[in-house]
Each structure stands twice: as C-alpha cells, then as structure tokens.
CSV table of C-alpha atoms in Angstrom, one decimal:
chain,number,residue,atom,x,y,z
A,1426,MET,CA,-71.5,-67.5,136.5
A,1427,ARG,CA,-72.2,-70.1,133.9
A,1428,ARG,CA,-72.1,-67.8,130.9
A,1429,SER,CA,-69.6,-65.0,130.5
A,1430,MET,CA,-70.4,-62.0,128.4
A,1431,SER,CA,-66.7,-61.4,128.0
A,1432,LEU,CA,-64.7,-63.0,125.3
A,1433,ALA,CA,-63.1,-59.7,124.8
A,1434,LEU,CA,-59.6,-60.9,124.9
A,1435,THR,CA,-60.3,-63.6,122.4
A,1436,ALA,CA,-62.8,-63.0,119.6
A,1437,ALA,CA,-63.1,-59.2,119.9
A,1438,ALA,CA,-59.3,-58.8,119.7
A,1439,LEU,CA,-59.4,-60.2,116.2
A,1440,ALA,CA,-61.5,-57.2,115.0
A,1441,VAL,CA,-62.4,-58.9,111.7
A,1442,THR,CA,-65.4,-57.5,109.8
A,1443,ALA,CA,-67.9,-60.3,108.8
A,1444,LEU,CA,-67.9,-61.2,105.2
A,1445,PRO,CA,-71.1,-60.0,103.4
A,1446,ALA,CA,-73.6,-62.7,102.4
A,1447,THR,CA,-72.9,-62.1,98.8
A,1448,ALA,CA,-69.4,-63.4,99.1
A,1449,SER,CA,-70.1,-67.0,100.1
A,1450,ALA,CA,-70.0,-68.8,96.8
A,1451,ALA,CA,-67.6,-71.5,95.8
A,1452,PRO,CA,-64.3,-70.4,94.3
A,1453,SER,CA,-64.1,-69.8,90.6
A,1454,ALA,CA,-61.9,-71.5,88.1
A,1455,PRO,CA,-58.2,-70.5,88.0
A,1456,SER,CA,-57.4,-67.3,86.1
A,1457,ALA,CA,-54.4,-66.3,84.1
A,1458,ALA,CA,-52.9,-64.8,87.2
A,1459,ASP,CA,-52.8,-68.2,88.8
A,1460,ARG,CA,-49.7,-69.1,86.9
A,1461,THR,CA,-47.6,-66.0,87.7
A,1462,PRO,CA,-45.1,-66.6,89.2
A,1463,ALA,CA,-44.5,-70.4,89.5
A,1464,SER,CA,-45.8,-71.7,92.8
A,1465,ALA,CA,-45.1,-74.9,94.7
A,1466,LEU,CA,-48.6,-74.7,96.1
A,1467,GLU,CA,-51.5,-76.6,94.5
A,1468,TRP,CA,-54.5,-74.4,94.6
A,1469,GLY,CA,-58.1,-75.8,94.9
A,1470,PRO,CA,-61.4,-75.1,96.7
A,1471,CYS,CA,-61.4,-73.8,100.2
A,1472,PRO,CA,-63.0,-75.5,103.1
A,1473,ALA,CA,-66.7,-74.7,103.4
A,1474,ASP,CA,-66.3,-72.2,106.3
A,1475,ALA,CA,-63.7,-70.3,104.3
A,1476,ALA,CA,-65.4,-70.4,100.8
A,1477,ALA,CA,-65.7,-67.1,98.9
A,1478,PRO,CA,-65.7,-66.0,95.2
A,1479,ARG,CA,-62.3,-66.5,93.6
A,1480,LEU,CA,-60.7,-67.5,96.9
A,1481,GLN,CA,-58.5,-70.6,96.5
A,1482,CYS,CA,-56.8,-72.7,99.2
A,1483,SER,CA,-53.8,-75.0,99.6
A,1484,THR,CA,-51.8,-76.6,102.3
A,1485,LEU,CA,-48.0,-76.3,103.0
A,1486,GLU,CA,-45.9,-78.6,105.2
A,1487,VAL,CA,-43.5,-76.8,107.6
A,1488,PRO,CA,-41.3,-78.1,110.4
A,1489,LEU,CA,-42.8,-78.3,113.8
A,1490,ASP,CA,-39.4,-77.3,115.2
A,1491,TYR,CA,-37.2,-75.2,113.0
A,1492,ARG,CA,-34.1,-76.4,114.9
A,1493,ASP,CA,-34.9,-79.8,113.4
A,1494,PRO,CA,-36.1,-79.0,109.9
A,1495,ASP,CA,-36.1,-82.7,108.8
A,1496,GLY,CA,-38.2,-83.7,111.8
A,1497,ARG,CA,-41.9,-83.8,112.4
A,1498,LYS,CA,-43.9,-81.7,109.9
A,1499,ILE,CA,-47.2,-79.8,110.5
A,1500,GLU,CA,-49.6,-78.3,108.1
A,1501,VAL,CA,-50.3,-74.6,107.4
A,1502,ALA,CA,-53.5,-73.8,105.5
A,1503,VAL,CA,-53.0,-71.0,102.9
A,1504,SER,CA,-55.4,-69.0,100.8
A,1505,ARG,CA,-55.1,-66.8,97.8
A,1506,LEU,CA,-57.3,-64.1,96.1
A,1507,ALA,CA,-55.4,-63.7,92.9
A,1508,SER,CA,-55.2,-60.4,91.1
A,1509,GLU,CA,-57.4,-60.4,88.0
A,1510,LYS,CA,-55.1,-57.8,86.3
A,1511,PRO,CA,-51.8,-59.5,85.5
A,1512,SER,CA,-50.5,-56.3,83.9
A,1513,LYS,CA,-51.0,-54.4,87.2
A,1514,ARG,CA,-49.8,-57.2,89.6
A,1515,ARG,CA,-46.7,-56.3,91.5
A,1516,GLY,CA,-46.5,-59.2,94.0
A,1517,VAL,CA,-48.2,-60.8,96.9
A,1518,LEU,CA,-49.7,-59.2,100.0
A,1519,VAL,CA,-49.6,-61.6,103.0
A,1520,THR,CA,-52.3,-60.8,105.6
A,1521,ASN,CA,-53.1,-61.5,109.2
A,1522,PRO,CA,-56.4,-60.3,110.9
A,1523,GLY,CA,-55.1,-60.5,114.5
A,1524,GLY,CA,-55.4,-62.8,117.4
A,1525,PRO,CA,-53.4,-64.8,118.4
A,1526,GLY,CA,-55.7,-67.7,117.7
A,1527,GLY,CA,-57.5,-66.0,114.8
A,1528,VAL,CA,-58.2,-67.9,111.6
A,1529,GLY,CA,-57.0,-66.1,108.4
A,1530,LEU,CA,-58.0,-68.2,105.4
A,1531,LEU,CA,-61.1,-66.1,104.7
A,1532,TYR,CA,-59.4,-62.7,105.4
A,1533,PRO,CA,-58.4,-61.9,101.8
A,1534,ALA,CA,-62.0,-62.1,100.8
A,1535,VAL,CA,-63.1,-60.1,103.9
A,1536,LEU,CA,-60.7,-57.4,103.0
A,1537,ALA,CA,-61.8,-57.2,99.3
A,1538,ALA,CA,-65.5,-57.2,100.3
A,1539,SER,CA,-65.0,-54.6,103.1
A,1540,GLY,CA,-63.5,-51.6,101.3
A,1541,LEU,CA,-59.9,-52.6,100.3
A,1542,PRO,CA,-59.4,-50.3,97.3
A,1543,GLN,CA,-59.6,-51.9,93.9
A,1544,GLU,CA,-56.2,-50.7,92.9
A,1545,VAL,CA,-54.8,-52.6,95.9
A,1546,VAL,CA,-56.8,-55.7,95.0
A,1547,ASP,CA,-55.4,-55.4,91.4
A,1548,SER,CA,-51.8,-54.9,92.5
A,1549,TYR,CA,-51.5,-58.1,94.6
A,1550,ASP,CA,-52.3,-61.7,95.0
A,1551,ILE,CA,-53.7,-61.4,98.5
A,1552,ILE,CA,-52.6,-64.2,100.7
A,1553,GLY,CA,-54.3,-65.5,103.9
A,1554,PHE,CA,-53.4,-68.3,106.2
A,1555,ASP,CA,-54.4,-70.0,109.4
A,1556,PRO,CA,-51.4,-69.7,111.6
A,1557,ARG,CA,-49.8,-72.9,113.1
A,1558,GLY,CA,-52.0,-74.3,115.8
A,1559,VAL,CA,-55.1,-72.6,114.4
A,1560,GLY,CA,-58.2,-73.7,112.4
A,1561,HIS,CA,-57.4,-75.7,109.3
A,1562,SER,CA,-53.7,-75.7,110.0
A,1563,THR,CA,-52.5,-78.4,112.4
A,1564,PRO,CA,-54.5,-77.3,115.5
A,1565,VAL,CA,-53.7,-77.2,119.2
A,1566,THR,CA,-56.1,-78.0,122.1
A,1567,CYS,CA,-56.2,-77.5,125.8
A,1568,ASP,CA,-59.3,-79.8,126.2
A,1569,LEU,CA,-61.2,-76.8,127.6
A,1570,THR,CA,-64.7,-77.5,128.9
A,1571,GLN,CA,-67.6,-75.4,127.9
A,1572,GLU,CA,-67.5,-73.7,131.3
A,1573,GLN,CA,-63.8,-72.9,130.7
A,1574,GLN,CA,-64.6,-71.6,127.2
A,1575,TRP,CA,-67.2,-69.2,128.6
A,1576,ARG,CA,-64.6,-67.9,131.0
A,1577,GLY,CA,-62.3,-67.0,128.1
A,1578,ASN,CA,-59.0,-65.3,128.7
A,1579,PHE,CA,-60.4,-62.6,131.0
A,1580,PRO,CA,-59.5,-63.1,134.7
A,1581,PRO,CA,-62.2,-62.1,137.2
A,1582,TYR,CA,-62.0,-58.6,138.5
A,1583,ALA,CA,-59.8,-58.7,141.6
A,1584,HIS,CA,-60.9,-56.2,144.2
A,1585,THR,CA,-58.4,-57.5,146.8
A,1586,ALA,CA,-55.3,-59.6,147.1
A,1587,ALA,CA,-57.4,-62.5,148.2
A,1588,ASP,CA,-59.3,-62.3,144.9
A,1589,VAL,CA,-56.0,-62.9,143.1
A,1590,THR,CA,-55.2,-65.9,145.3
A,1591,ARG,CA,-58.7,-67.4,144.7
A,1592,GLU,CA,-57.9,-67.4,140.9
A,1593,VAL,CA,-54.7,-69.4,141.3
A,1594,ASP,CA,-56.2,-72.9,141.2
A,1595,TYR,CA,-58.2,-72.2,138.0
A,1596,ALA,CA,-55.2,-70.6,136.2
A,1597,ARG,CA,-53.0,-73.5,137.2
A,1598,GLN,CA,-55.6,-76.0,136.1
A,1599,VAL,CA,-55.9,-74.5,132.6
A,1600,ALA,CA,-52.1,-74.5,132.2
A,1601,GLU,CA,-51.9,-78.1,133.3
A,1602,GLN,CA,-54.6,-79.1,130.7
A,1603,CYS,CA,-52.6,-77.5,127.9
A,1604,LYS,CA,-49.5,-79.2,129.1
A,1605,THR,CA,-51.0,-82.6,129.2
A,1606,SER,CA,-53.3,-82.4,126.1
A,1607,SER,CA,-52.8,-84.5,123.0
A,1608,THR,CA,-51.1,-81.6,121.3
A,1609,ALA,CA,-48.7,-80.7,124.1
A,1610,GLU,CA,-45.7,-81.4,121.9
A,1611,MET,CA,-46.7,-78.4,119.8
A,1612,LEU,CA,-46.7,-75.9,122.7
A,1613,PRO,CA,-43.0,-74.9,122.7
A,1614,HIS,CA,-43.2,-74.4,119.0
A,1615,THR,CA,-46.5,-72.5,118.7
A,1616,THR,CA,-44.9,-69.0,118.9
A,1617,THR,CA,-44.9,-65.8,116.9
A,1618,ALA,CA,-41.3,-66.4,115.8
A,1619,ASN,CA,-42.2,-69.8,114.3
A,1620,THR,CA,-45.3,-68.3,112.6
A,1621,ALA,CA,-43.1,-65.7,111.0
A,1622,ARG,CA,-40.8,-68.5,109.8
A,1623,ASP,CA,-43.9,-70.2,108.4
A,1624,MET,CA,-44.7,-67.0,106.6
A,1625,ASP,CA,-41.3,-67.1,104.9
A,1626,ARG,CA,-41.9,-70.7,103.9
A,1627,ILE,CA,-45.2,-69.5,102.3
A,1628,ARG,CA,-43.2,-66.8,100.5
A,1629,ALA,CA,-40.8,-69.3,99.1
A,1630,ALA,CA,-43.6,-71.7,98.1
A,1631,LEU,CA,-45.2,-68.8,96.2
A,1632,GLY,CA,-42.0,-68.3,94.2
A,1633,GLU,CA,-41.5,-64.8,95.5
A,1634,SER,CA,-38.3,-63.1,96.5
A,1635,LYS,CA,-40.1,-60.6,98.7
A,1636,VAL,CA,-43.6,-60.2,100.2
A,1637,SER,CA,-45.7,-57.2,101.2
A,1638,TYR,CA,-47.7,-57.5,104.4
A,1639,LEU,CA,-50.9,-56.1,106.0
A,1640,GLY,CA,-51.4,-57.1,109.6
A,1641,ALA,CA,-53.9,-55.9,112.2
A,1642,SER,CA,-53.8,-56.0,116.0
A,1643,TYR,CA,-51.7,-59.0,117.0
A,1644,GLY,CA,-50.8,-59.1,113.3
A,1645,THR,CA,-48.7,-56.0,113.9
A,1646,TYR,CA,-46.4,-58.0,116.2
A,1647,LEU,CA,-46.3,-60.9,113.8
A,1648,GLY,CA,-45.3,-58.4,111.0
A,1649,SER,CA,-42.7,-56.8,113.2
A,1650,VAL,CA,-41.2,-60.2,114.0
A,1651,TYR,CA,-41.1,-61.1,110.4
A,1652,ALA,CA,-39.5,-57.8,109.5
A,1653,THR,CA,-36.9,-58.5,112.2
A,1654,LEU,CA,-36.1,-62.1,111.3
A,1655,PHE,CA,-36.2,-61.5,107.5
A,1656,PRO,CA,-35.4,-57.9,107.0
A,1657,GLN,CA,-34.5,-58.2,103.3
A,1658,ARG,CA,-37.6,-60.3,102.4
A,1659,GLY,CA,-40.2,-57.7,103.2
A,1660,ASP,CA,-41.4,-55.3,100.5
A,1661,ARG,CA,-44.1,-52.9,101.8
A,1662,ILE,CA,-45.3,-53.6,105.3
A,1663,VAL,CA,-48.4,-52.1,106.9
A,1664,LEU,CA,-49.1,-52.5,110.6
A,1665,ASP,CA,-52.6,-51.5,111.7
A,1666,SER,CA,-53.5,-51.0,115.4
A,1667,ASN,CA,-50.2,-51.8,117.0
A,1668,LEU,CA,-49.0,-53.8,120.0
A,1669,GLY,CA,-45.9,-52.8,121.8
A,1670,PRO,CA,-42.6,-54.3,120.8
A,1671,GLY,CA,-43.1,-57.2,123.3
A,1672,GLY,CA,-46.3,-58.4,121.6
A,1673,TYR,CA,-49.0,-59.8,123.8
A,1674,ASP,CA,-46.9,-59.9,126.9
A,1675,ALA,CA,-47.9,-59.0,130.5
A,1676,THR,CA,-47.3,-55.3,129.7
A,1677,ALA,CA,-49.7,-55.4,126.7
A,1678,MET,CA,-52.4,-57.3,128.8
A,1679,ARG,CA,-52.2,-54.6,131.5
A,1680,LEU,CA,-52.2,-51.8,128.9
A,1681,MET,CA,-55.7,-52.9,127.8
A,1682,ALA,CA,-57.0,-51.3,131.0
A,1683,ARG,CA,-55.5,-48.0,129.9
A,1684,GLY,CA,-57.1,-48.6,126.5
A,1685,MET,CA,-60.5,-48.8,128.1
A,1686,GLU,CA,-59.9,-45.5,129.9
A,1687,ASP,CA,-58.7,-43.9,126.7
A,1688,ARG,CA,-61.7,-45.0,124.7
A,1689,PHE,CA,-64.5,-44.8,127.3
A,1690,PRO,CA,-65.1,-41.0,126.9
A,1691,ASP,CA,-66.3,-41.6,123.4
A,1692,PHE,CA,-69.1,-43.9,124.7
A,1693,ALA,CA,-69.9,-41.6,127.6
A,1694,ALA,CA,-70.4,-38.7,125.1
A,1695,PHE,CA,-72.6,-40.9,122.9
A,1696,ALA,CA,-74.8,-42.2,125.8
A,1697,ALA,CA,-75.1,-38.7,127.2
A,1698,ALA,CA,-76.3,-37.4,123.9
A,1699,HIS,CA,-79.0,-40.1,123.7
A,1700,PRO,CA,-81.3,-39.6,126.7
A,1701,GLU,CA,-83.6,-42.4,125.5
A,1702,TYR,CA,-81.2,-44.9,127.1
A,1703,GLY,CA,-81.8,-43.3,130.5
A,1704,LEU,CA,-78.1,-43.7,131.6
A,1705,GLY,CA,-77.4,-40.0,132.3
A,1706,SER,CA,-77.2,-36.7,130.6
A,1707,THR,CA,-73.5,-35.9,131.1
A,1708,PRO,CA,-70.4,-37.9,130.5
A,1709,GLU,CA,-69.7,-37.8,134.2
A,1710,GLN,CA,-73.1,-39.4,134.9
A,1711,ILE,CA,-72.4,-42.1,132.4
A,1712,LYS,CA,-69.1,-43.0,134.0
A,1713,ALA,CA,-70.8,-43.0,137.5
A,1714,LYS,CA,-73.4,-45.4,136.0
A,1715,PHE,CA,-70.6,-47.8,134.9
A,1716,TYR,CA,-69.4,-48.2,138.4
A,1717,GLU,CA,-72.9,-48.4,139.8
A,1718,LEU,CA,-73.8,-51.2,137.5
A,1719,ALA,CA,-70.5,-53.1,137.9
A,1720,ASP,CA,-70.8,-52.9,141.7
A,1721,ARG,CA,-74.4,-54.0,141.6
A,1722,LEU,CA,-73.5,-57.1,139.4
A,1723,ASP,CA,-70.5,-57.9,141.6
A,1724,GLU,CA,-72.9,-58.0,144.5
A,1725,LYS,CA,-75.6,-59.9,142.8
A,1726,PRO,CA,-75.2,-61.3,139.2
A,1727,VAL,CA,-78.2,-61.0,136.9
A,1728,GLN,CA,-79.1,-63.7,134.3
A,1729,GLY,CA,-75.6,-65.1,134.6
A,1730,VAL,CA,-73.9,-61.8,134.2
A,1731,ASN,CA,-71.6,-60.5,136.9
A,1732,GLY,CA,-69.4,-57.5,137.3
A,1733,THR,CA,-66.5,-59.0,135.5
A,1734,SER,CA,-68.5,-60.0,132.5
A,1735,PHE,CA,-70.2,-56.5,132.5
A,1736,ARG,CA,-66.8,-54.8,132.4
A,1737,GLY,CA,-65.5,-57.2,129.7
A,1738,PHE,CA,-68.6,-56.8,127.5
A,1739,THR,CA,-68.3,-53.0,127.8
A,1740,PHE,CA,-64.6,-53.2,126.8
A,1741,GLU,CA,-65.5,-55.5,123.8
A,1742,GLN,CA,-68.2,-53.1,122.4
A,1743,LEU,CA,-65.8,-50.2,122.5
A,1744,TYR,CA,-63.9,-51.7,119.6
A,1745,SER,CA,-66.2,-50.0,117.1
A,1746,ASP,CA,-68.4,-46.9,116.9
A,1747,GLY,CA,-71.0,-49.1,115.3
A,1748,THR,CA,-71.5,-51.2,118.5
A,1749,LEU,CA,-72.0,-48.2,120.9
A,1750,PRO,CA,-75.8,-48.3,120.5
A,1751,LYS,CA,-75.7,-52.1,121.3
A,1752,LEU,CA,-73.6,-51.3,124.4
A,1753,ALA,CA,-76.0,-48.6,125.6
A,1754,GLU,CA,-79.0,-51.0,125.1
A,1755,PHE,CA,-77.1,-53.6,127.2
A,1756,TRP,CA,-76.5,-51.1,130.0
A,1757,GLN,CA,-80.1,-50.1,129.8
A,1758,ALA,CA,-81.3,-53.7,130.2
A,1759,VAL,CA,-79.0,-54.2,133.2
A,1760,ASP,CA,-80.2,-51.0,134.8
A,1761,THR,CA,-83.9,-51.7,134.3
A,1762,GLY,CA,-84.0,-55.4,134.7
A,1763,GLY,CA,-84.6,-56.1,131.0
A,1764,GLU,CA,-83.7,-59.3,129.1
A,1765,LEU,CA,-80.0,-59.6,128.6
A,1766,PRO,CA,-78.6,-61.0,125.4
A,1767,LEU,CA,-76.6,-64.1,126.2
A,1768,PRO,CA,-74.3,-65.1,123.3
A,1769,GLU,CA,-74.0,-68.5,121.8
A,1770,LEU,CA,-70.8,-70.4,122.2
A,1771,PRO,CA,-68.8,-69.5,119.0
A,1772,ALA,CA,-67.7,-72.4,116.8
A,1773,GLY,CA,-64.1,-73.1,117.1
A,1774,LEU,CA,-63.7,-71.2,120.4
A,1775,GLU,CA,-61.8,-74.0,122.1
A,1776,ASN,CA,-59.1,-74.0,119.5
A,1777,LEU,CA,-59.0,-70.2,119.5
A,1778,LEU,CA,-58.5,-70.1,123.2
A,1779,ALA,CA,-56.0,-72.9,123.2
A,1780,SER,CA,-53.9,-71.4,120.5
A,1781,ARG,CA,-54.1,-68.0,122.1
A,1782,PHE,CA,-52.8,-69.4,125.4
A,1783,ALA,CA,-50.0,-71.2,123.5
A,1784,VAL,CA,-48.8,-68.0,121.8
A,1785,VAL,CA,-49.4,-65.5,124.5
A,1786,CYS,CA,-47.9,-67.7,127.3
A,1787,GLY,CA,-45.1,-69.1,125.1
A,1788,ASP,CA,-43.8,-65.9,123.5
A,1789,SER,CA,-42.6,-64.3,126.7
A,1790,ARG,CA,-42.0,-64.9,130.4
A,1791,TRP,CA,-44.8,-63.9,132.6
A,1792,PRO,CA,-44.7,-63.1,136.4
A,1793,GLY,CA,-44.3,-66.3,138.3
A,1794,THR,CA,-45.4,-65.4,141.8
A,1795,VAL,CA,-48.9,-64.6,143.1
A,1796,ARG,CA,-47.5,-61.7,145.1
A,1797,GLU,CA,-46.4,-60.0,141.9
A,1798,TYR,CA,-49.8,-60.2,140.4
A,1799,GLN,CA,-51.3,-58.9,143.6
A,1800,ARG,CA,-49.0,-55.9,143.4
A,1801,ASN,CA,-49.9,-55.3,139.8
A,1802,VAL,CA,-53.6,-55.5,140.6
A,1803,ALA,CA,-53.2,-53.0,143.5
A,1804,VAL,CA,-51.4,-50.6,141.1
A,1805,ASP,CA,-53.8,-50.9,138.1
A,1806,ARG,CA,-57.0,-50.9,140.2
A,1807,VAL,CA,-56.0,-47.3,141.2
A,1808,ARG,CA,-54.5,-46.3,137.9
A,1809,TYR,CA,-57.1,-47.8,135.6
A,1810,PRO,CA,-60.1,-48.6,137.9
A,1811,MET,CA,-62.5,-49.6,135.1
A,1812,LEU,CA,-60.6,-52.8,134.0
A,1813,GLY,CA,-57.3,-52.9,135.8
A,1814,GLY,CA,-58.4,-55.4,138.4
A,1815,SER,CA,-58.9,-57.9,135.6
A,1816,THR,CA,-56.1,-57.3,133.1
A,1817,ALA,CA,-53.4,-57.3,135.8
A,1818,SER,CA,-54.6,-60.4,137.6
A,1819,ILE,CA,-53.2,-63.9,137.4
A,1820,ASN,CA,-53.9,-66.2,134.4
A,1821,PRO,CA,-52.6,-69.5,133.1
A,1822,CYS,CA,-49.4,-67.9,131.7
A,1823,ALA,CA,-48.1,-67.8,135.3
A,1824,PHE,CA,-48.0,-71.6,135.4
A,1825,TRP,CA,-46.9,-72.3,131.8
A,1826,PRO,CA,-44.4,-75.0,131.1
A,1827,GLU,CA,-40.8,-73.8,131.5
A,1828,GLU,CA,-39.5,-75.1,128.1
A,1829,ARG,CA,-38.8,-72.3,125.6
A,1830,THR,CA,-37.1,-72.9,122.3
A,1831,GLU,CA,-35.7,-69.4,122.1
A,1832,PRO,CA,-35.9,-66.0,123.8
A,1833,PRO,CA,-38.4,-63.4,122.6
A,1834,VAL,CA,-37.5,-61.7,119.3
A,1835,ARG,CA,-36.1,-58.2,120.0
A,1836,ILE,CA,-37.7,-55.7,117.6
A,1837,THR,CA,-35.1,-53.1,116.4
A,1838,GLY,CA,-34.6,-50.5,113.8
A,1839,ARG,CA,-32.1,-52.6,111.8
A,1840,GLY,CA,-33.3,-53.1,108.2
A,1841,PRO,CA,-34.8,-51.2,105.3
A,1842,SER,CA,-37.2,-48.3,105.9
A,1843,ASN,CA,-40.3,-50.0,104.6
A,1844,ILE,CA,-42.9,-50.0,107.4
A,1845,LEU,CA,-46.1,-47.9,107.7
A,1846,MET,CA,-47.8,-47.9,111.0
A,1847,LEU,CA,-51.5,-46.9,111.4
A,1848,GLN,CA,-52.9,-46.1,114.8
A,1849,ASN,CA,-56.1,-44.7,116.3
A,1850,GLU,CA,-55.5,-42.4,119.2
A,1851,ARG,CA,-58.2,-44.0,121.3
A,1852,ASP,CA,-57.9,-47.7,120.6
A,1853,PRO,CA,-59.0,-49.9,123.5
A,1854,GLY,CA,-57.3,-53.1,122.5
A,1855,THR,CA,-53.9,-51.9,121.3
A,1856,PRO,CA,-53.6,-48.4,122.9
A,1857,LEU,CA,-51.6,-45.6,121.5
A,1858,ALA,CA,-49.1,-45.9,124.3
A,1859,GLY,CA,-48.0,-49.3,123.1
A,1860,ALA,CA,-47.9,-48.2,119.5
A,1861,ARG,CA,-45.5,-45.4,120.4
A,1862,LYS,CA,-43.2,-47.9,122.0
A,1863,LEU,CA,-43.2,-50.0,118.8
A,1864,ARG,CA,-42.6,-46.9,116.7
A,1865,HIS,CA,-39.6,-46.1,118.9
A,1866,ALA,CA,-38.2,-49.6,118.7
A,1867,LEU,CA,-38.5,-49.6,114.8
A,1868,GLY,CA,-36.7,-46.3,114.6
A,1869,GLY,CA,-35.9,-45.3,111.0
A,1870,ARG,CA,-37.6,-48.3,109.6
A,1871,ALA,CA,-41.1,-47.0,110.2
A,1872,THR,CA,-43.4,-44.0,109.7
A,1873,MET,CA,-46.5,-43.8,111.8
A,1874,VAL,CA,-49.9,-42.3,110.9
A,1875,THR,CA,-51.9,-41.4,114.0
A,1876,VAL,CA,-55.6,-40.8,113.6
A,1877,ASP,CA,-57.9,-38.7,115.9
A,1878,GLN,CA,-60.6,-41.4,116.3
A,1879,GLY,CA,-61.6,-44.2,118.6
A,1880,GLY,CA,-61.9,-47.9,118.1
A,1881,HIS,CA,-59.8,-50.8,116.9
A,1882,GLY,CA,-58.7,-50.9,113.3
A,1883,VAL,CA,-57.9,-48.2,110.7
A,1884,TYR,CA,-57.5,-49.9,107.3
A,1885,PRO,CA,-59.6,-50.5,105.3
A,1886,TYR,CA,-62.6,-50.4,107.7
A,1887,GLY,CA,-62.1,-47.0,109.3
A,1888,ARG,CA,-63.8,-43.9,108.0
A,1889,ASN,CA,-60.7,-41.6,108.1
A,1890,THR,CA,-59.7,-40.9,104.5
A,1891,CYS,CA,-56.4,-39.3,105.4
A,1892,ALA,CA,-55.1,-42.5,107.0
A,1893,LYS,CA,-56.7,-44.9,104.4
A,1894,ASP,CA,-55.3,-42.9,101.5
A,1895,ALA,CA,-51.8,-43.0,103.1
A,1896,ALA,CA,-52.0,-46.8,103.4
A,1897,SER,CA,-53.4,-47.3,99.8
A,1898,ALA,CA,-50.7,-45.0,98.3
A,1899,PHE,CA,-48.0,-46.9,100.1
A,1900,LEU,CA,-49.2,-50.3,99.0
A,1901,THR,CA,-49.7,-49.3,95.4
A,1902,THR,CA,-46.9,-46.7,94.8
A,1903,GLY,CA,-44.5,-47.2,97.6
A,1904,GLU,CA,-44.9,-43.6,98.7
A,1905,ARG,CA,-45.1,-43.0,102.4
A,1906,PRO,CA,-45.6,-39.7,104.3
A,1907,SER,CA,-42.2,-37.9,104.6
A,1908,GLY,CA,-42.5,-38.1,108.4
A,1909,ASP,CA,-44.9,-39.2,111.1
A,1910,LEU,CA,-48.3,-37.9,110.2
A,1911,HIS,CA,-51.4,-36.9,112.3
A,1912,CYS,CA,-54.8,-37.3,110.7
A,1913,ALA,CA,-57.4,-35.0,112.1
A,1914,ALA,CA,-60.9,-36.3,113.0
A,1915,GLU,CA,-63.4,-36.6,110.2
A,1916,PRO,CA,-67.2,-36.3,110.8
A,1917,ALA,CA,-69.2,-39.4,111.0
A,1918,GLU,CA,-71.0,-40.4,107.8
C-alpha cells in the first residue's frame, strides 16, 4: 500500500481544533500587559505558520542535557497571548495540545478562538511552545521517506505470529534511521522529563514563581511529570483526556484498542440511525459491516487502502462526533466501490513522526523480543479484535538505542492538591481505563470530572457544560468540585 489512510497515532492524537480563518493576521503591537511581570524573553512576530492576532513569539535557550547545564544548548520556541485586562490578570497558563510531536506555538490562539471563556483569557497570559525536537524548536529527524511517513506509527494488523515477524525488519530499519540521523545526539534527551524541565525554564524566563497549566492528551502526561518534578511551582493544573501514569508506553499503545471498542458503539448507533448510508439498520449490523469491510480490504486493497488503513481511519474519525458522517461516507464508498478520499501528506509530518518516536520510545522501556509482541497480539486480537492486532504489534521502539539518561518519572500523590482531571467515558485515544490509573496514582492531589460522552477532548471544545464550567471555575477562582464528579450526558446541539 503506497498511501495509508491511518495517521491516527500521529496527527489525530493531537486533537487540536483548526484555527478559524479570521484568526490568521499578523500579531498586534505590545499591550500594557506585555510588561507585567518582567520577562527575560524578547517578544516579536511569530513565524508565518503560527501567526494570529495578538500572538507573540520568542525563543529560549535550554540545555540539551540537563546533567550538563553548561554544555550544548538547543532552542525552544515560545508564544504568548497576553491578557488585555491587567487588572484581572492572575498569572500565566502554559498549554500543550498533545502529541508527542505536536507543535504548540499556535495553540493559545486556537484555544481563544475555539471557545475558551473570556474570563479565562482575561485571567492569564496564555503560553504555548513547540516542545524540544518539534517544529520551530530545535527539531529532530529520522530521515523518513515519503513511504515511511505514509506508514505513520500504526503497525500493520497482525492476524498471526508470522505477521508480527514480517514487521521486524521495517521496525528495525526505522529505529536505525533515527539512531544514525544528523540529530541522533538529541535522542536520549528528547523526553517528557526534559520537556517538563524546559517548561520550568520558560516559567523562570517569564518571571513567574508559579505557572498554571492546561494540557490535553499526551499533554496530560507532560503536566503530570511537571507536577511531579516541580510540585511547588504549579498553580492550577488542568489535565484533559488523560493517559495513564506511564505516559505513551506499551500499555497505553495497547489500550487504544480498548478505546476503539469503548467508542465504536456511538458510531454504530449513528450509522444505524441513518439508513441513507446503507451500512445496516442495527448497531449489530454496523459492527458486522466493519469486519466485512476490513476482511475484504485485507484480502484485496482498493485504491491503496488495505484493512490496516481502514481500521486506522475508522479509529481516527472516532475522535469527534463531528467526523462520524465523514466516517460513514468513507465506509459507504468502500462498500459500494466509490471514490475514496486519499489525504495529502501533511506538512511537517516527518518531524512529527520523528519527534514522536523519540519521546514514545525514549520515555520508557518497550518489550525487546519478537515473542513478547506475538503473545501480546494473540491476547489483544481476542480481547479487542477491532484494533488489537495493530496496537499490540511490534514497532521501532523494540529496537531503540539502549542509552537512557534517567528512568521514567514515577507519578505519585506527593505535592499540593491542585490538579483537575477531565475525562470522557468513551475516549478512543486516551481511554477511561488509563485515566483511572492516573487518578489513582495522583491520589489526593487530583479531582476527576468524568463525562458521559464520547470522543477525545473535553475543554473547551466539548459540548458538556457541567465539565466545562468546572474547568473554567477552577482556572478563574481556584474552586474545584469537592470530590470526583460525574457529568451526565447532555443532548447534542
């Protein structure tokens, strides 16, 4: 297959809403808030692909290796959407849209344009940044070919142990390319722990004693690591769509297959209620159609789409209720022989994939034998048959360079009680099962708001006012629910 429909474990995992066209102008002149407090950063226009009204950018030097703070430096690109109400400003809100590998310079403007309440925008200078290795920060590369970029991070669906074995050479090749690339020196240091340390350098450069934080998806792990490494420097921390306490480790990758099983009934109900798609009239028929189409494409790919990419594209479109019609149309085209939409290669995809490999493979140890992946596939194919043969299979992390600068950060409940977790019950990318493990690890530090809805992302994009109001109240007043809170489903608008 030349073109894969599945970049689901890359771009879709970022879950960032596109910035409206009205928010693409050059940054405005500095406001009075620019000078409060004193900052070591020199603010100016943002790069063209991160330009938005009032958004300003700067660059901060940080150590490549924090064990050698006077050694080689790399750059971290930082952005700021300054509060226009100095009398209401209470500090800075550092943000991360997810990833790993996701750019973040534009994210403050995305949030402001996508429903972040005005009282939150007034209360903070909203800070974005491209994490180390990503975008306008010092980037990493694995010299991935176009073919490799289309493959993404999604292993082919393994129906047998032999299918796992067949993927070994490709996984080893990608790991070797990363290891021998021109940025290989950065690999041991492109980790979540070091990105958290970069965040603290940003805090210091902003002249702040504490920072608040809003992170989504992978950003929940980054926020948890920051809260662990710097417990007294976090103010109000909001974690939306939560990974487990191990971050994007092998457990989280396998858990995505459970996420698809959790979320798929929402699509099955939607498709069954719309007979115009011709996919079935009951949820059971829709699920049977999934296996029929996947098996058909495994046997004979159509227009460059095989069973693996069909599964991956289905998974990707489950991230939002708004994309369910697009998914139904895609299934209909597969079923009837219609024209399939083949995506263009996204700009910056090589860097996104390379930085994702660096963080995911470098943060934790992955199984190192083919036999272990074969066992995991055998288990998950039965437990989560829709996607388990892919997410449990072997990938470049199995052959990653051995050098590690430190063990994974262990998330604990030590520190102030200043974390609010937001979580959809039927989130495909960061399932509720993983969020519950993080909630347990954080103990008394956290309160969790669970929402009876599907999809990836709660704040501010979701429609559930109970959850959104809880997050806004916490960010603006510091008030959290007195205990873990369940928000009932609300009707679609």
